[in-house]
Every structure is written in structure tokens, then in C-alpha cells.
Amino acid sequence: MKRRLVDTEVAAMALGVRPGTIRVMAHRGQLTRYGTRQRALWDLDELLDRLPAGGSCKVNTSV
């Protein structure tokens, strides 16, 4: 299956966290980073698998 890759901002919105949290998760080995040195991309299906059962996630209210 072809990977559906998204940038860090979209990945953060998908999980309801800040972009920095996505980078920390990758550093800890919890997410696989794709893309180039200049542009990090994340597998949307891998992100959605991290959501709790029922698909609900924390709402990020910061702007």
C-alpha cells in the first residue's frame, strides 16, 4: 500500500498535539520519519494507529 505522507503541522493536528511533540516522538522511536533533511514527512496511517480506540484525540486549542 502506498504511504499517505503529511507534514509536521498536519501530523500534529491529526494527533491533537503540538508539532514539537511529533518531533520528540520521532526522536524516541515512536514514529517513523520520512522525507528529506529539510522537510519531515509522516505516515498518516501510522499516526492514526496511535489514536486511542474510538478515534477521539485531544483537542489542541493553542494557536
PDB file of C-alpha atoms in Angstrom:
ATOM      1  CA  MET A   1       0.000   0.000   0.000  1.00  0.00           C
ATOM      2  CA  LYS A   2       1.238   3.479  -0.833  1.00  0.00           C
ATOM      3  CA  ARG A   3       2.079   5.685   2.152  1.00  0.00           C
ATOM      4  CA  ARG A   4      -0.018   8.815   2.671  1.00  0.00           C
ATOM      5  CA  LEU A   5       2.618  11.278   3.871  1.00  0.00           C
ATOM      6  CA  VAL A   6       1.806  14.537   5.646  1.00  0.00           C
ATOM      7  CA  ASP A   7       3.970  17.358   7.001  1.00  0.00           C
ATOM      8  CA  THR A   8       4.613  18.002  10.683  1.00  0.00           C
ATOM      9  CA  GLU A   9       1.798  20.548  11.093  1.00  0.00           C
ATOM     10  CA  VAL A  10      -0.821  18.148   9.720  1.00  0.00           C
ATOM     11  CA  ALA A  11       0.615  15.265  11.747  1.00  0.00           C
ATOM     12  CA  ALA A  12       0.284  17.351  14.906  1.00  0.00           C
ATOM     13  CA  MET A  13      -3.313  18.243  14.069  1.00  0.00           C
ATOM     14  CA  ALA A  14      -4.115  14.569  13.457  1.00  0.00           C
ATOM     15  CA  LEU A  15      -2.950  13.638  16.957  1.00  0.00           C
ATOM     16  CA  GLY A  16      -4.096  16.826  18.670  1.00  0.00           C
ATOM     17  CA  VAL A  17      -0.610  17.763  19.837  1.00  0.00           C
ATOM     18  CA  ARG A  18       1.964  20.457  19.103  1.00  0.00           C
ATOM     19  CA  PRO A  19       4.441  19.991  16.228  1.00  0.00           C
ATOM     20  CA  GLY A  20       7.303  19.694  18.712  1.00  0.00           C
ATOM     21  CA  THR A  21       5.626  16.636  20.220  1.00  0.00           C
ATOM     22  CA  ILE A  22       5.722  14.906  16.827  1.00  0.00           C
ATOM     23  CA  ARG A  23       9.472  15.557  16.612  1.00  0.00           C
ATOM     24  CA  VAL A  24      10.029  14.250  20.157  1.00  0.00           C
ATOM     25  CA  MET A  25       8.027  11.103  19.372  1.00  0.00           C
ATOM     26  CA  ALA A  26      10.221  10.505  16.314  1.00  0.00           C
ATOM     27  CA  HIS A  27      13.390  11.056  18.357  1.00  0.00           C
ATOM     28  CA  ARG A  28      12.158   8.456  20.865  1.00  0.00           C
ATOM     29  CA  GLY A  29      11.475   5.978  18.063  1.00  0.00           C
ATOM     30  CA  GLN A  30       7.700   6.134  18.421  1.00  0.00           C
ATOM     31  CA  LEU A  31       7.151   7.465  14.870  1.00  0.00           C
ATOM     32  CA  THR A  32       8.941   6.850  11.585  1.00  0.00           C
ATOM     33  CA  ARG A  33      10.213   9.966   9.816  1.00  0.00           C
ATOM     34  CA  TYR A  34      10.142  10.149   6.021  1.00  0.00           C
ATOM     35  CA  GLY A  35      11.068  12.956   3.639  1.00  0.00           C
ATOM     36  CA  THR A  36      14.289  14.916   3.286  1.00  0.00           C
ATOM     37  CA  ARG A  37      16.645  16.643   5.705  1.00  0.00           C
ATOM     38  CA  GLN A  38      14.806  19.910   5.058  1.00  0.00           C
ATOM     39  CA  ARG A  39      11.245  18.558   5.164  1.00  0.00           C
ATOM     40  CA  ALA A  40       9.980  15.937   7.580  1.00  0.00           C
ATOM     41  CA  LEU A  41       7.032  13.833   6.458  1.00  0.00           C
ATOM     42  CA  TRP A  42       4.974  11.374   8.481  1.00  0.00           C
ATOM     43  CA  ASP A  43       2.824   8.387   7.517  1.00  0.00           C
ATOM     44  CA  LEU A  44      -0.807   9.330   8.146  1.00  0.00           C
ATOM     45  CA  ASP A  45      -1.846   5.707   8.732  1.00  0.00           C
ATOM     46  CA  GLU A  46       0.891   5.281  11.352  1.00  0.00           C
ATOM     47  CA  LEU A  47      -0.333   8.449  13.067  1.00  0.00           C
ATOM     48  CA  LEU A  48      -3.964   7.312  13.042  1.00  0.00           C
ATOM     49  CA  ASP A  49      -2.928   3.947  14.524  1.00  0.00           C
ATOM     50  CA  ARG A  50      -1.637   5.881  17.549  1.00  0.00           C
ATOM     51  CA  LEU A  51      -5.099   7.252  18.334  1.00  0.00           C
ATOM     52  CA  PRO A  52      -6.964   5.570  21.188  1.00  0.00           C
ATOM     53  CA  ALA A  53      -9.825   3.183  20.362  1.00  0.00           C
ATOM     54  CA  GLY A  54     -12.825   5.155  19.171  1.00  0.00           C
ATOM     55  CA  GLY A  55     -10.675   7.627  17.255  1.00  0.00           C
ATOM     56  CA  SER A  56     -11.026  10.513  19.666  1.00  0.00           C
ATOM     57  CA  CYS A  57      -7.990  12.683  20.299  1.00  0.00           C
ATOM     58  CA  LYS A  58      -7.018  15.613  22.451  1.00  0.00           C
ATOM     59  CA  VAL A  59      -8.115  18.945  21.012  1.00  0.00           C
ATOM     60  CA  ASN A  60      -5.250  21.376  20.523  1.00  0.00           C
ATOM     61  CA  THR A  61      -6.582  24.835  21.429  1.00  0.00           C
ATOM     62  CA  SER A  62      -3.291  26.708  21.131  1.00  0.00           C
ATOM     63  CA  VAL A  63      -2.791  28.937  18.113  1.00  0.00           C
TER      64      VAL A  63
END
